[in-house]
Amino acid sequence: MSLTNKNVVFVAGLGCIGLDTSKELLKRNLKNLVILDRIDNPDAIAELKAINPKVTVTFFPYDVTAPLAETAKLLKCIFSKFKTVDILINGAGILDDHQIERTIAVNYTGLVNTTTAILDFWDKRKCGPGGIICNIGSVTGFNAIYQVPVYSGSKAAVVNFTSSLAKLAPITGVTAYTVNPGITKTTLVQKFNSWLDVEPKVAEKLLEHPTQTTQQCAKNFVKAIELNKNGALWKLDLGTLEP
């Protein structure tokens, strides 16, 4: 699938993997890149705008833990402004098993709410045009890091939710797939807490394994979007893209 002239909404498009993926997306001559993120970063937005002046980059503040009604209100504003959205990327995530409720709220509930809200505009049962959802999971979604079972469980939920969305595509007209990064050099993995402190040095032990850069991950992330395979479970690890 060509991304030329597409309108893409990217939740957490200014994060570590998110920012590099946003940069890669801009090389594809989108029409609009709409970034939703919790923290405004004017310097990052300016950097993105400079990459490809042909693409309009727009920022809206968004906390994925907001109630569904607030998310729906924001998406109504976005659809009013841009008329159509072709792709939604759900990318928000945290890694800290001390924050049990927030981990589930950010990694899973927020993703479900954002998806639910956009279906109101896309669902073909409501005469919508359909759309494409790309959910960022993790290899832990199918190969848990047992010292962080809350995080791993939240990512397994994302994988299963997305699989269900893909199978519902004949009903809704909305296709879906997950991209699942392996260990990537981000601030997320520099330091984090294990559940009940079962492994106080979990971050150090994790980084003993081979890793990939955010740039490597981003390149394969965009390749997966271009392949646009409904129901795909992509593994992005060590600079490779594999089903």
mmCIF file of C-alpha atoms in Angstrom:
data_model
loop_
_atom_site.group_PDB
_atom_site.id
_atom_site.type_symbol
_atom_site.label_atom_id
_atom_site.label_comp_id
_atom_site.label_asym_id
_atom_site.label_seq_id
_atom_site.Cartn_x
_atom_site.Cartn_y
_atom_site.Cartn_z
ATOM 1 C CA MET A 1 0.000 0.000 0.000
ATOM 2 C CA SER A 2 1.304 3.410 -0.915
ATOM 3 C CA LEU A 3 1.171 5.974 1.897
ATOM 4 C CA THR A 4 1.197 8.911 -0.512
ATOM 5 C CA ASN A 5 -1.577 11.415 0.298
ATOM 6 C CA LYS A 6 -2.806 9.376 3.270
ATOM 7 C CA ASN A 7 -4.028 10.911 6.517
ATOM 8 C CA VAL A 8 -2.418 9.182 9.494
ATOM 9 C CA VAL A 9 -3.265 9.660 13.172
ATOM 10 C CA PHE A 10 -0.409 8.557 15.405
ATOM 11 C CA VAL A 11 -1.024 8.178 19.140
ATOM 12 C CA ALA A 12 2.297 8.670 20.966
ATOM 13 C CA GLY A 13 4.027 9.714 17.782
ATOM 14 C CA LEU A 14 6.638 11.686 19.742
ATOM 15 C CA GLY A 15 7.910 8.813 21.896
ATOM 16 C CA CYS A 16 11.230 7.061 21.345
ATOM 17 C CA ILE A 17 10.106 4.594 18.691
ATOM 18 C CA GLY A 18 7.227 6.905 17.810
ATOM 19 C CA LEU A 19 9.359 9.887 16.850
ATOM 20 C CA ASP A 20 11.652 7.889 14.580
ATOM 21 C CA THR A 21 8.628 6.204 13.015
ATOM 22 C CA SER A 22 7.031 9.609 12.437
ATOM 23 C CA LYS A 23 10.217 10.655 10.624
ATOM 24 C CA GLU A 24 10.040 7.563 8.412
ATOM 25 C CA LEU A 25 6.363 8.159 7.655
ATOM 26 C CA LEU A 26 7.104 11.699 6.493
ATOM 27 C CA LYS A 27 9.456 10.328 3.838
ATOM 28 C CA ARG A 28 6.402 8.648 2.260
ATOM 29 C CA ASN A 29 4.670 11.910 1.261
ATOM 30 C CA LEU A 30 1.620 11.591 3.470
ATOM 31 C CA LYS A 31 -1.036 14.246 3.165
ATOM 32 C CA ASN A 32 -1.402 14.762 6.916
ATOM 33 C CA LEU A 33 0.372 13.370 9.958
ATOM 34 C CA VAL A 34 -1.720 14.040 13.052
ATOM 35 C CA ILE A 35 0.191 13.369 16.255
ATOM 36 C CA LEU A 36 -1.627 12.799 19.531
ATOM 37 C CA ASP A 37 0.637 12.815 22.565
ATOM 38 C CA ARG A 38 0.451 13.535 26.273
ATOM 39 C CA ILE A 39 3.353 15.996 26.337
ATOM 40 C CA ASP A 40 3.733 18.815 23.855
ATOM 41 C CA ASN A 41 7.207 18.962 22.326
ATOM 42 C CA PRO A 42 7.420 21.976 19.989
ATOM 43 C CA ASP A 43 11.039 21.233 19.055
ATOM 44 C CA ALA A 44 10.163 17.703 17.923
ATOM 45 C CA ILE A 45 7.165 18.981 15.950
ATOM 46 C CA ALA A 46 9.353 21.615 14.274
ATOM 47 C CA GLU A 47 11.912 18.930 13.426
ATOM 48 C CA LEU A 48 9.200 16.776 11.854
ATOM 49 C CA LYS A 49 7.776 19.673 9.834
ATOM 50 C CA ALA A 50 11.231 20.393 8.410
ATOM 51 C CA ILE A 51 11.683 16.827 7.105
ATOM 52 C CA ASN A 52 9.045 17.120 4.410
ATOM 53 C CA PRO A 53 7.314 20.494 4.004
ATOM 54 C CA LYS A 54 4.789 18.882 1.628
ATOM 55 C CA VAL A 55 3.235 17.021 4.567
ATOM 56 C CA THR A 56 1.119 18.872 7.098
ATOM 57 C CA VAL A 57 2.079 17.889 10.651
ATOM 58 C CA THR A 58 -0.484 18.699 13.345
ATOM 59 C CA PHE A 59 -0.305 18.123 17.095
ATOM 60 C CA PHE A 60 -3.146 17.584 19.555
ATOM 61 C CA PRO A 61 -2.580 16.958 23.264
ATOM 62 C CA TYR A 62 -3.996 13.566 24.237
ATOM 63 C CA ASP A 63 -3.788 11.351 27.295
ATOM 64 C CA VAL A 64 -4.921 7.820 26.393
ATOM 65 C CA THR A 65 -6.205 7.325 29.932
ATOM 66 C CA ALA A 66 -8.924 9.923 29.245
ATOM 67 C CA PRO A 67 -12.529 8.674 29.396
ATOM 68 C CA LEU A 68 -13.998 7.305 26.181
ATOM 69 C CA ALA A 69 -16.289 10.343 25.835
ATOM 70 C CA GLU A 70 -13.288 12.712 25.779
ATOM 71 C CA THR A 71 -11.519 10.594 23.189
ATOM 72 C CA ALA A 72 -14.638 10.612 21.031
ATOM 73 C CA LYS A 73 -14.795 14.418 21.309
ATOM 74 C CA LEU A 74 -11.175 14.769 20.177
ATOM 75 C CA LEU A 75 -11.684 12.449 17.212
ATOM 76 C CA LYS A 76 -14.798 14.379 16.214
ATOM 77 C CA CYS A 77 -12.608 17.498 16.090
ATOM 78 C CA ILE A 78 -9.981 15.685 14.007
ATOM 79 C CA PHE A 79 -12.503 14.318 11.510
ATOM 80 C CA SER A 80 -14.137 17.750 11.228
ATOM 81 C CA LYS A 81 -10.772 19.285 10.398
ATOM 82 C CA PHE A 82 -9.331 16.627 8.069
ATOM 83 C CA LYS A 83 -12.568 15.003 6.779
ATOM 84 C CA THR A 84 -10.940 11.577 6.447
ATOM 85 C CA VAL A 85 -8.451 9.457 8.391
ATOM 86 C CA ASP A 86 -6.911 6.473 6.636
ATOM 87 C CA ILE A 87 -4.740 4.929 9.352
ATOM 88 C CA LEU A 88 -4.744 5.004 13.150
ATOM 89 C CA ILE A 89 -1.527 3.999 14.930
ATOM 90 C CA ASN A 90 -1.981 3.202 18.625
ATOM 91 C CA GLY A 91 1.474 3.555 20.141
ATOM 92 C CA ALA A 92 1.176 4.633 23.776
ATOM 93 C CA GLY A 93 2.942 2.434 26.296
ATOM 94 C CA ILE A 94 4.691 2.350 29.664
ATOM 95 C CA LEU A 95 6.903 -0.273 31.281
ATOM 96 C CA ASP A 96 6.764 -0.239 35.093
ATOM 97 C CA ASP A 97 5.145 -3.128 36.922
ATOM 98 C CA HIS A 98 4.909 -1.054 40.107
ATOM 99 C CA GLN A 99 2.250 1.011 38.302
ATOM 100 C CA ILE A 100 -0.256 -1.767 37.784
ATOM 101 C CA GLU A 101 -3.398 0.256 37.077
ATOM 102 C CA ARG A 102 -1.618 2.823 34.911
ATOM 103 C CA THR A 103 0.156 0.115 32.889
ATOM 104 C CA ILE A 104 -3.166 -1.485 32.031
ATOM 105 C CA ALA A 105 -4.808 1.907 31.437
ATOM 106 C CA VAL A 106 -2.098 3.156 29.052
ATOM 107 C CA ASN A 107 -1.090 -0.061 27.323
ATOM 108 C CA TYR A 108 -4.516 -1.624 26.898
ATOM 109 C CA THR A 109 -7.583 0.328 28.022
ATOM 110 C CA GLY A 110 -6.490 3.501 26.250
ATOM 111 C CA LEU A 111 -5.839 1.583 23.044
ATOM 112 C CA VAL A 112 -9.267 -0.051 23.240
ATOM 113 C CA ASN A 113 -10.966 3.295 23.897
ATOM 114 C CA THR A 114 -9.205 5.059 21.011
ATOM 115 C CA THR A 115 -10.145 2.192 18.701
ATOM 116 C CA THR A 116 -13.736 2.180 19.938
ATOM 117 C CA ALA A 117 -14.035 5.928 19.395
ATOM 118 C CA ILE A 118 -12.717 5.874 15.827
ATOM 119 C CA LEU A 119 -15.067 3.043 14.875
ATOM 120 C CA ASP A 120 -17.906 5.529 15.196
ATOM 121 C CA PHE A 121 -16.471 7.286 12.123
ATOM 122 C CA TRP A 122 -15.197 4.238 10.216
ATOM 123 C CA ASP A 123 -17.709 1.436 10.802
ATOM 124 C CA LYS A 124 -19.348 0.480 7.513
ATOM 125 C CA ARG A 125 -22.538 -0.434 9.422
ATOM 126 C CA LYS A 126 -22.838 3.315 10.029
ATOM 127 C CA CYS A 127 -22.031 4.056 6.391
ATOM 128 C CA GLY A 128 -18.402 4.699 7.286
ATOM 129 C CA PRO A 129 -15.547 4.201 4.808
ATOM 130 C CA GLY A 130 -13.598 1.676 6.880
ATOM 131 C CA GLY A 131 -10.022 2.204 7.961
ATOM 132 C CA ILE A 132 -6.768 0.640 9.080
ATOM 133 C CA ILE A 133 -5.560 0.193 12.655
ATOM 134 C CA CYS A 134 -1.927 -0.481 13.489
ATOM 135 C CA ASN A 135 -1.435 -1.383 17.147
ATOM 136 C CA ILE A 136 2.003 -1.406 18.728
ATOM 137 C CA GLY A 137 2.345 -4.519 20.822
ATOM 138 C CA SER A 138 5.568 -6.165 21.939
ATOM 139 C CA VAL A 139 7.267 -9.516 21.581
ATOM 140 C CA THR A 140 6.318 -9.921 25.247
ATOM 141 C CA GLY A 141 2.736 -10.243 24.019
ATOM 142 C CA PHE A 142 3.550 -13.777 22.857
ATOM 143 C CA ASN A 143 6.826 -14.413 24.724
ATOM 144 C CA ALA A 144 6.476 -12.888 28.183
ATOM 145 C CA ILE A 145 9.233 -11.374 30.245
ATOM 146 C CA TYR A 146 8.056 -13.161 33.355
ATOM 147 C CA GLN A 147 9.556 -10.615 35.746
ATOM 148 C CA VAL A 148 7.152 -7.999 34.344
ATOM 149 C CA PRO A 149 3.904 -9.974 34.052
ATOM 150 C CA VAL A 150 1.683 -6.873 34.184
ATOM 151 C CA TYR A 151 3.400 -5.288 31.184
ATOM 152 C CA SER A 152 3.623 -8.608 29.339
ATOM 153 C CA GLY A 153 -0.027 -9.339 30.071
ATOM 154 C CA SER A 154 -1.112 -5.928 28.797
ATOM 155 C CA LYS A 155 0.728 -6.546 25.529
ATOM 156 C CA ALA A 156 -0.798 -10.032 25.205
ATOM 157 C CA ALA A 157 -4.176 -8.317 25.552
ATOM 158 C CA VAL A 158 -3.259 -5.955 22.710
ATOM 159 C CA VAL A 159 -2.314 -8.899 20.484
ATOM 160 C CA ASN A 160 -5.596 -10.695 21.178
ATOM 161 C CA PHE A 161 -7.731 -7.568 20.848
ATOM 162 C CA THR A 162 -6.128 -6.779 17.505
ATOM 163 C CA SER A 163 -6.615 -10.337 16.287
ATOM 164 C CA SER A 164 -10.314 -9.988 17.064
ATOM 165 C CA LEU A 165 -10.499 -6.649 15.229
ATOM 166 C CA ALA A 166 -8.976 -8.287 12.154
ATOM 167 C CA LYS A 167 -11.570 -11.058 12.189
ATOM 168 C CA LEU A 168 -14.350 -8.477 12.546
ATOM 169 C CA ALA A 169 -13.194 -6.645 9.407
ATOM 170 C CA PRO A 170 -15.939 -8.179 7.187
ATOM 171 C CA ILE A 171 -18.500 -6.656 9.581
ATOM 172 C CA THR A 172 -16.904 -3.282 10.335
ATOM 173 C CA GLY A 173 -14.756 -2.624 7.266
ATOM 174 C CA VAL A 174 -11.830 -1.879 9.601
ATOM 175 C CA THR A 175 -8.667 -3.963 9.255
ATOM 176 C CA ALA A 176 -5.995 -4.329 11.939
ATOM 177 C CA TYR A 177 -2.580 -5.758 12.685
ATOM 178 C CA THR A 178 0.134 -5.486 15.337
ATOM 179 C CA VAL A 179 3.782 -4.522 15.127
ATOM 180 C CA ASN A 180 5.705 -6.098 17.998
ATOM 181 C CA PRO A 181 9.165 -4.685 18.723
ATOM 182 C CA GLY A 182 11.806 -6.752 20.446
ATOM 183 C CA ILE A 183 14.242 -5.186 22.900
ATOM 184 C CA THR A 184 14.865 -1.687 21.586
ATOM 185 C CA LYS A 185 17.225 0.958 22.961
ATOM 186 C CA THR A 186 14.696 3.411 24.384
ATOM 187 C CA THR A 187 14.250 5.275 27.654
ATOM 188 C CA LEU A 188 11.523 2.712 28.383
ATOM 189 C CA VAL A 189 14.061 -0.035 29.006
ATOM 190 C CA GLN A 190 16.821 2.006 30.655
ATOM 191 C CA LYS A 191 15.304 1.588 34.105
ATOM 192 C CA PHE A 192 12.033 0.007 35.162
ATOM 193 C CA ASN A 193 10.539 -1.952 38.028
ATOM 194 C CA SER A 194 9.653 -5.625 38.158
ATOM 195 C CA TRP A 195 6.404 -6.811 39.663
ATOM 196 C CA LEU A 196 6.728 -7.066 43.486
ATOM 197 C CA ASP A 197 10.479 -6.486 42.954
ATOM 198 C CA VAL A 198 10.955 -10.130 42.003
ATOM 199 C CA GLU A 199 14.019 -9.033 40.009
ATOM 200 C CA PRO A 200 15.488 -5.700 41.199
ATOM 201 C CA LYS A 201 17.967 -5.613 38.294
ATOM 202 C CA VAL A 202 15.487 -6.534 35.561
ATOM 203 C CA ALA A 203 16.456 -3.587 33.319
ATOM 204 C CA GLU A 204 20.167 -4.409 33.469
ATOM 205 C CA LYS A 205 19.504 -8.091 32.769
ATOM 206 C CA LEU A 206 17.239 -7.257 29.827
ATOM 207 C CA LEU A 207 19.884 -5.053 28.230
ATOM 208 C CA GLU A 208 22.382 -7.900 28.384
ATOM 209 C CA HIS A 209 20.464 -9.340 25.428
ATOM 210 C CA PRO A 210 21.015 -8.122 21.847
ATOM 211 C CA THR A 211 19.041 -4.985 21.085
ATOM 212 C CA GLN A 212 18.044 -2.879 18.097
ATOM 213 C CA THR A 213 18.001 0.892 17.654
ATOM 214 C CA THR A 214 14.832 2.935 17.400
ATOM 215 C CA GLN A 215 15.829 3.830 13.839
ATOM 216 C CA GLN A 216 16.049 0.158 12.852
ATOM 217 C CA CYS A 217 12.700 -0.497 14.472
ATOM 218 C CA ALA A 218 11.098 2.521 12.779
ATOM 219 C CA LYS A 219 12.170 1.489 9.273
ATOM 220 C CA ASN A 220 10.565 -1.933 9.670
ATOM 221 C CA PHE A 221 7.551 -0.410 11.399
ATOM 222 C CA VAL A 222 6.766 1.612 8.272
ATOM 223 C CA LYS A 223 7.441 -1.398 6.034
ATOM 224 C CA ALA A 224 4.790 -3.291 8.001
ATOM 225 C CA ILE A 225 2.341 -0.417 7.491
ATOM 226 C CA GLU A 226 3.023 -0.464 3.755
ATOM 227 C CA LEU A 227 2.472 -4.229 3.617
ATOM 228 C CA ASN A 228 -0.943 -3.611 5.218
ATOM 229 C CA LYS A 229 -1.773 -7.234 6.020
ATOM 230 C CA ASN A 230 -4.991 -7.666 7.982
ATOM 231 C CA GLY A 231 -4.472 -9.860 11.034
ATOM 232 C CA ALA A 232 -0.679 -9.813 10.740
ATOM 233 C CA LEU A 233 1.409 -10.302 13.855
ATOM 234 C CA TRP A 234 4.694 -8.639 12.912
ATOM 235 C CA LYS A 235 7.884 -9.170 14.893
ATOM 236 C CA LEU A 236 10.350 -6.269 14.703
ATOM 237 C CA ASP A 237 13.533 -7.536 16.276
ATOM 238 C CA LEU A 238 17.260 -7.020 15.733
ATOM 239 C CA GLY A 239 16.606 -4.858 12.685
ATOM 240 C CA THR A 240 14.410 -7.440 10.941
ATOM 241 C CA LEU A 241 10.729 -7.674 10.061
ATOM 242 C CA GLU A 242 9.191 -11.134 10.314
ATOM 243 C CA PRO A 243 5.661 -12.507 10.575
#
